[in-house]
Short mmCIF file of C-alpha atoms in Angstrom, two decimals:
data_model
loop_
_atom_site.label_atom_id
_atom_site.label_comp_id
_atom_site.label_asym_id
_atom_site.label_seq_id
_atom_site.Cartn_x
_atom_site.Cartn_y
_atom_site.Cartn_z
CA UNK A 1 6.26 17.98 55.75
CA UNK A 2 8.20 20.36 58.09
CA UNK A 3 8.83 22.93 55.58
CA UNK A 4 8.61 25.27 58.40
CA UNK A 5 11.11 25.72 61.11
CA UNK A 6 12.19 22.93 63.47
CA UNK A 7 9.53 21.82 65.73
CA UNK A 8 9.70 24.12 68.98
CA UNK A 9 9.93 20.37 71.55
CA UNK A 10 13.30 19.93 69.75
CA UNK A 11 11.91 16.98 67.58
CA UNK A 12 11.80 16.21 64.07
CA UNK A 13 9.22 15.22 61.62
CA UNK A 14 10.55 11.70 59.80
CA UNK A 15 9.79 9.31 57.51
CA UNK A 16 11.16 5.97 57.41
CA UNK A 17 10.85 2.68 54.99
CA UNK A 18 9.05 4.79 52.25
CA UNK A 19 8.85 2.76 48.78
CA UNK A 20 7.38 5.67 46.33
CA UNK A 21 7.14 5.18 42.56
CA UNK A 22 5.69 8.21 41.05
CA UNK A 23 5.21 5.98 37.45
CA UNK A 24 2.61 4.32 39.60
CA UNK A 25 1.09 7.18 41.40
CA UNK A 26 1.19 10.47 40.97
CA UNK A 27 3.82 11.75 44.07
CA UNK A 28 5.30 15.13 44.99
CA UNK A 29 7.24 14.94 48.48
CA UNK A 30 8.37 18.13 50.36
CA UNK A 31 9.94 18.03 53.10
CA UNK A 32 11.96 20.81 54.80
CA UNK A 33 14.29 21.62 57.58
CA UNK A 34 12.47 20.53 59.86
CA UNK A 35 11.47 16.71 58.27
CA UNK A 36 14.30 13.86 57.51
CA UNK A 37 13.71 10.79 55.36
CA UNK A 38 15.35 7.57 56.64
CA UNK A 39 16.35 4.60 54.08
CA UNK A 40 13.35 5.63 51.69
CA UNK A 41 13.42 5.37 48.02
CA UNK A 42 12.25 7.17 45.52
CA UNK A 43 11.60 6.85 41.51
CA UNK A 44 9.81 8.84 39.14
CA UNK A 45 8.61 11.92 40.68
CA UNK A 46 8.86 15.68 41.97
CA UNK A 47 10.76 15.88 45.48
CA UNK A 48 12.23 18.65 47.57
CA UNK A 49 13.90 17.02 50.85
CA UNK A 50 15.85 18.84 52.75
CA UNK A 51 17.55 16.11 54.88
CA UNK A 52 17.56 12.13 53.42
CA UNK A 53 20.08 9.83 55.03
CA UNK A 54 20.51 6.37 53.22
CA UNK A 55 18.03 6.93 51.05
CA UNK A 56 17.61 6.13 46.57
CA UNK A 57 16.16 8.64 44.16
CA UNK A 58 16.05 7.66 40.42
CA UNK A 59 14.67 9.63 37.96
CA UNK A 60 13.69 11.62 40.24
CA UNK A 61 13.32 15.78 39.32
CA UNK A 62 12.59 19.19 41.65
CA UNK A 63 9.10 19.20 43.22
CA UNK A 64 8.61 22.65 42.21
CA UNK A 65 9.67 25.04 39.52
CA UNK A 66 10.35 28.32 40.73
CA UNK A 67 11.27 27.73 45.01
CA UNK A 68 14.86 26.91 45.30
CA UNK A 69 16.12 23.56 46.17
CA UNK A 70 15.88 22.88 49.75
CA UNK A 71 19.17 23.50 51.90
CA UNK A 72 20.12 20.66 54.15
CA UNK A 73 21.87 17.35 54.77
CA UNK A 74 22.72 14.60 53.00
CA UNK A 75 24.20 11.42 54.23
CA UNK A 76 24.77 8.47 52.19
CA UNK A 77 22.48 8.93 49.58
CA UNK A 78 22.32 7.27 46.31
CA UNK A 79 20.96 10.07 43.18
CA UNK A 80 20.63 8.11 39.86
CA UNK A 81 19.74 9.80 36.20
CA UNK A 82 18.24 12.60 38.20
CA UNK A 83 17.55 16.67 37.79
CA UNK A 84 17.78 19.05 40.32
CA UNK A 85 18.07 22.56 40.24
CA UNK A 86 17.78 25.94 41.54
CA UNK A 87 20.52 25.69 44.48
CA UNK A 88 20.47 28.78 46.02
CA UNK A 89 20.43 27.39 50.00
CA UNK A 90 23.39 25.80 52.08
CA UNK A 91 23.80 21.92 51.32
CA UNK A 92 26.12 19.25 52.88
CA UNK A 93 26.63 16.00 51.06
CA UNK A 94 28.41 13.21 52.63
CA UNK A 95 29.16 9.78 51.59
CA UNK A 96 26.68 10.23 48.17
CA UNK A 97 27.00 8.85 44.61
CA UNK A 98 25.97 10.72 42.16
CA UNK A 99 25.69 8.81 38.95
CA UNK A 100 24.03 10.75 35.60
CA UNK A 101 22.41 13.37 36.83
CA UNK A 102 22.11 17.27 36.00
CA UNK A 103 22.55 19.39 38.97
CA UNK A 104 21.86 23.05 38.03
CA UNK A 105 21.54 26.70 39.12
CA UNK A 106 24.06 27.38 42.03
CA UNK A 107 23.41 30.77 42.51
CA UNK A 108 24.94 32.19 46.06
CA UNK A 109 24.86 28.44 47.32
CA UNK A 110 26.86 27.29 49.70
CA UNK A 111 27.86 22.97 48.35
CA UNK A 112 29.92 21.06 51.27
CA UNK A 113 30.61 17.30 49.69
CA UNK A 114 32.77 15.08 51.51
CA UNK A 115 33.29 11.38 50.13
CA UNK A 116 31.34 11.81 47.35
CA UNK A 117 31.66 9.69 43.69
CA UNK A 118 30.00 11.37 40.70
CA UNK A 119 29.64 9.34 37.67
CA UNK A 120 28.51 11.14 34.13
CA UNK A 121 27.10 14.09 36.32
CA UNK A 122 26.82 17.61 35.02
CA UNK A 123 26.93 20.92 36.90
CA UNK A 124 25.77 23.79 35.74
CA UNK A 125 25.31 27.71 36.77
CA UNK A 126 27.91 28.94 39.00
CA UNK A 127 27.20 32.36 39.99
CA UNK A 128 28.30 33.66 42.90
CA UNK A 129 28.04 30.27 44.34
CA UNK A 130 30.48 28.35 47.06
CA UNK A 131 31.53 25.08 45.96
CA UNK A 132 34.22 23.07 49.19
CA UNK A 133 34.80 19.54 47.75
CA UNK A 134 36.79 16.89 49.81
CA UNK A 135 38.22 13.05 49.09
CA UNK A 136 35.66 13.14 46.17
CA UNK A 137 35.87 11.53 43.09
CA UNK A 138 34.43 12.80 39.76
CA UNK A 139 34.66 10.21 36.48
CA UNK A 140 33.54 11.86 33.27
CA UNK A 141 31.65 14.41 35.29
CA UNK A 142 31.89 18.40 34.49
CA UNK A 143 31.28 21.80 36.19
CA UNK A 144 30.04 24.82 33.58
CA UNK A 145 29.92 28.12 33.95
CA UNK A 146 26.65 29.99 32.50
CA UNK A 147 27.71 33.30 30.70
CA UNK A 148 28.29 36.53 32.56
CA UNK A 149 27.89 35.36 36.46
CA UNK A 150 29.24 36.52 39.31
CA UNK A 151 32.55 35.47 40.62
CA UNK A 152 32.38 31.95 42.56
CA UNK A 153 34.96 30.23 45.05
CA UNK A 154 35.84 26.42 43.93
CA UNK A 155 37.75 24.37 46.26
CA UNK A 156 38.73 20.80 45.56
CA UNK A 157 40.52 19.22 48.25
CA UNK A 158 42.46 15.77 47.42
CA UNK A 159 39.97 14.87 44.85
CA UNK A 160 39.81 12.23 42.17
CA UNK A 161 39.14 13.50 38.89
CA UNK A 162 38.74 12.43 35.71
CA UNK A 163 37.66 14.26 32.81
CA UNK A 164 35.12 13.57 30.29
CA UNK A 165 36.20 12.89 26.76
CA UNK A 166 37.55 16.10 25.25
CA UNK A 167 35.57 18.20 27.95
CA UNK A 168 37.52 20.36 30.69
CA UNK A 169 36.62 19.57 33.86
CA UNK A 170 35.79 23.13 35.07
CA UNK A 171 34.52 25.42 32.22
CA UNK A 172 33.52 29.18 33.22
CA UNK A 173 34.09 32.81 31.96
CA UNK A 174 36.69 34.63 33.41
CA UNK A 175 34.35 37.09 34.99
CA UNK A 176 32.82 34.11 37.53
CA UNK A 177 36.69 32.90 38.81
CA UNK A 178 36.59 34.23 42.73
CA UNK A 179 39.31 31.44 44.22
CA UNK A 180 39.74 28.48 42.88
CA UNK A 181 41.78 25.76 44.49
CA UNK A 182 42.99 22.22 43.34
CA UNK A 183 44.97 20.95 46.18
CA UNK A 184 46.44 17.57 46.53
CA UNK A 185 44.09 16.29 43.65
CA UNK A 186 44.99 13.24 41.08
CA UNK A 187 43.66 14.04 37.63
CA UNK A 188 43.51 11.81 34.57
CA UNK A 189 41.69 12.08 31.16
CA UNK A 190 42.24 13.26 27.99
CA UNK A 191 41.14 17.43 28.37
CA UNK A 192 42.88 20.53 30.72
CA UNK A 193 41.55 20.68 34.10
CA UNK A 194 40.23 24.38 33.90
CA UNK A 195 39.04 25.77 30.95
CA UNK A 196 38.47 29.56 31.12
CA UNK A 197 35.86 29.69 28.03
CA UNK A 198 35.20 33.58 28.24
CA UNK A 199 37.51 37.07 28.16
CA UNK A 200 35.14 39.33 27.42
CA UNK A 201 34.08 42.42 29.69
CA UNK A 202 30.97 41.89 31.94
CA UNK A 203 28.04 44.04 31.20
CA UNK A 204 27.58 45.32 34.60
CA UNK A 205 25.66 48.09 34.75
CA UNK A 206 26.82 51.87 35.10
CA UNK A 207 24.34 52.92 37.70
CA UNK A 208 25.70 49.96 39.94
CA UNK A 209 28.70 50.19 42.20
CA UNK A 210 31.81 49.83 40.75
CA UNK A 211 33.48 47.96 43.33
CA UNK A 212 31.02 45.33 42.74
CA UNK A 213 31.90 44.78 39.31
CA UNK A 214 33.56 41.00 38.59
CA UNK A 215 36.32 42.45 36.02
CA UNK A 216 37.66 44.95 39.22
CA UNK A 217 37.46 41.81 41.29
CA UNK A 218 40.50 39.72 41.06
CA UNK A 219 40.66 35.99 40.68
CA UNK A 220 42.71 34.16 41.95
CA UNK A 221 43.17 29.84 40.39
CA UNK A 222 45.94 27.50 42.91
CA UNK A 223 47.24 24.37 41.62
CA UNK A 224 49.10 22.70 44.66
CA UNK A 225 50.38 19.37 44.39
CA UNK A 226 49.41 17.66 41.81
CA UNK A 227 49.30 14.09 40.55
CA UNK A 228 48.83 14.43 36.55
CA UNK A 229 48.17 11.09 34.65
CA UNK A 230 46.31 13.39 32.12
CA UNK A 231 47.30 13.14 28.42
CA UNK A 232 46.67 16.61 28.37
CA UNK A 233 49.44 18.72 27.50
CA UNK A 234 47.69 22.15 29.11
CA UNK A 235 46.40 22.32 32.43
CA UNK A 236 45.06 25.59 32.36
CA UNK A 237 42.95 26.42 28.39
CA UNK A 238 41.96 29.34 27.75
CA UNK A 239 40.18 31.35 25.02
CA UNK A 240 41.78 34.18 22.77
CA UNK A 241 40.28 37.23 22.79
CA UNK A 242 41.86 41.02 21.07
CA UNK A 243 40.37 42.55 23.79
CA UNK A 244 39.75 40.90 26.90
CA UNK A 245 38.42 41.59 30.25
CA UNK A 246 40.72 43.66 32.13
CA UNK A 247 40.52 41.33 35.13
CA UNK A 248 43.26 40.61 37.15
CA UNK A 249 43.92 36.38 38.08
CA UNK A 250 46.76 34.80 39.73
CA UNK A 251 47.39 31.67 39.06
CA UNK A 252 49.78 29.58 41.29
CA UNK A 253 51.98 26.35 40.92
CA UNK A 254 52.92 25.06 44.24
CA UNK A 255 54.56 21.84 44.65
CA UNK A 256 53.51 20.17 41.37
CA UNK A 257 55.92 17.83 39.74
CA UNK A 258 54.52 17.94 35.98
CA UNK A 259 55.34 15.71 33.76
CA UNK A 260 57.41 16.03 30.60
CA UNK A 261 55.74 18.42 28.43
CA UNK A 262 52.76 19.50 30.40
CA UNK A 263 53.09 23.34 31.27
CA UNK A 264 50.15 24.74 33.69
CA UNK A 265 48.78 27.06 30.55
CA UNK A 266 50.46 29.88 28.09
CA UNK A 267 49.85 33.03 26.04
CA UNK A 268 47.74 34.24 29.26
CA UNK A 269 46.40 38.14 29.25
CA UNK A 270 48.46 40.73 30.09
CA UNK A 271 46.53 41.09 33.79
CA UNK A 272 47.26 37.64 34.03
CA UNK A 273 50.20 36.29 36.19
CA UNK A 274 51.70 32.87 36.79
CA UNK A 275 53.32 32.73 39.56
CA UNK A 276 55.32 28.91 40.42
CA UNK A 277 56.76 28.36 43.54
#
């Protein structure tokens, strides 16, 4: 349904009211830029919707397994023990809960979440991707890195965030840092905020430009005021490595008033450099 572009009278295609449990019938539901769903819920089956507003999916997993997600807008929606992937379009979440679901494969996607809670959620695959997050909260949810991506740029805007267990909440190779921003966020937990879990060079290829490599591209990872209720000691982790990545980061302390004992990270790379103000 309106997979193709909007309807040339200016109208959309919508559905409204739907009740569709795929554990009773066999459902798959596309609908694209040019369709909306309107308080509909879903369980148990395939879907690809570009725009849902007010609308339940449980259980629910992509509709297809090779076309990317479908880009588009999401307004207080409600995503429970679900598994999408494949987000390679531009997506705008606002006012959703997210509660134990995988959410995988940002590759070049563009995420804009404002308002949103997610509960036990994992993200994974960051490459290259663009991630804006605003007054959302995130309770034993994670973000991972896959190995050797490109860089991505991570902005968390006066967030809630607690981390799960023993897990950082942001886990990626040094090679995939672009700019990464915690402003204004309260964090709490047991485990460092960022975690960088890889040093070594990326194996870009020879032929390719070199300007293009991530290891010439420098990262840069802001930690601006700061409410830390964390038991961590480290808010920064970061792997050892004899020969690391020559990549170049920047990491900045603004305005944070850390506790007692809690330093923003230590024994970084040479190409490394803290800088507090």
């Amino acid at each position: 349904i309106g997979v193709n572009d909007k309807r040339t009278d200016g109208w959309d295609y919508g559905l409204s009211g739907l009740d569709l449990d795929g554990g009773k019938e066999n459902f798959v539901l596309d609908v694209g830029p040019a369709g909306r769903v309107v308080n509909c819920r879903f369980r148990d089956m395939g879907v690809g919707i570009a725009n849902a507003y007010a609308c339940t999916f449980e259980r629910c997993k992509d509709s297809t397994g090779y076309l990317p997600f479908p880009g588009g807008r999401w307004h207080e929606v409600t995503v429970k023990d679900c598994s999408f992937s494949r987000f390679r379009l531009t997506n705008e979440w606002n006012r959703c809960r997210f509660m134990n679901s995988k959410l995988n494969g940002f590759n070049g996607e563009t995420l804009l979440a404002k308002g949103c809670d997610f509960t036990g959620c994992t993200f994974f695959g960051l490459r290259a991707a663009t991630l804006m997050m605003a007054d959302c909260s995130f309770d034993s949810s994670a973000l991972k890195g896959n190995w050797y991506e490109l860089p991505s740029d991570l902005v968390f805007r006066n967030c809630l965030i607690k981390t799960k267990d023993d897990e950082p909440f942001l886990s990626l190779g040094g090679y995939t840092v672009g700019k990464i921003g915690f402003d204004r966020c309260t964090v709490s937990g047991r485990s460092s905020l960022v975690d960088i879990k890889d040093l070594r060079r990326h194996p870009y290829p020879a032929s390719a430009d070199p300007l293009d490599n991530p290891d010439r591209k420098q990262g840069v990872i802001l930690f601006r005021a700061t409410k830390w209720n964390s038991s961590a000691l480290n808010v920064l982790t970061h792997v050892r490595d004899l020969d690391p990545s020559p990549k170049k980061i920047k990491i900045f302390d603004k305005n944070n008033n850390w506790p007692k004992g809690v330093t923003v990270t230590s024994d970084i790379p040479a190409t490394w450099e803290l800088k507090r103000k």
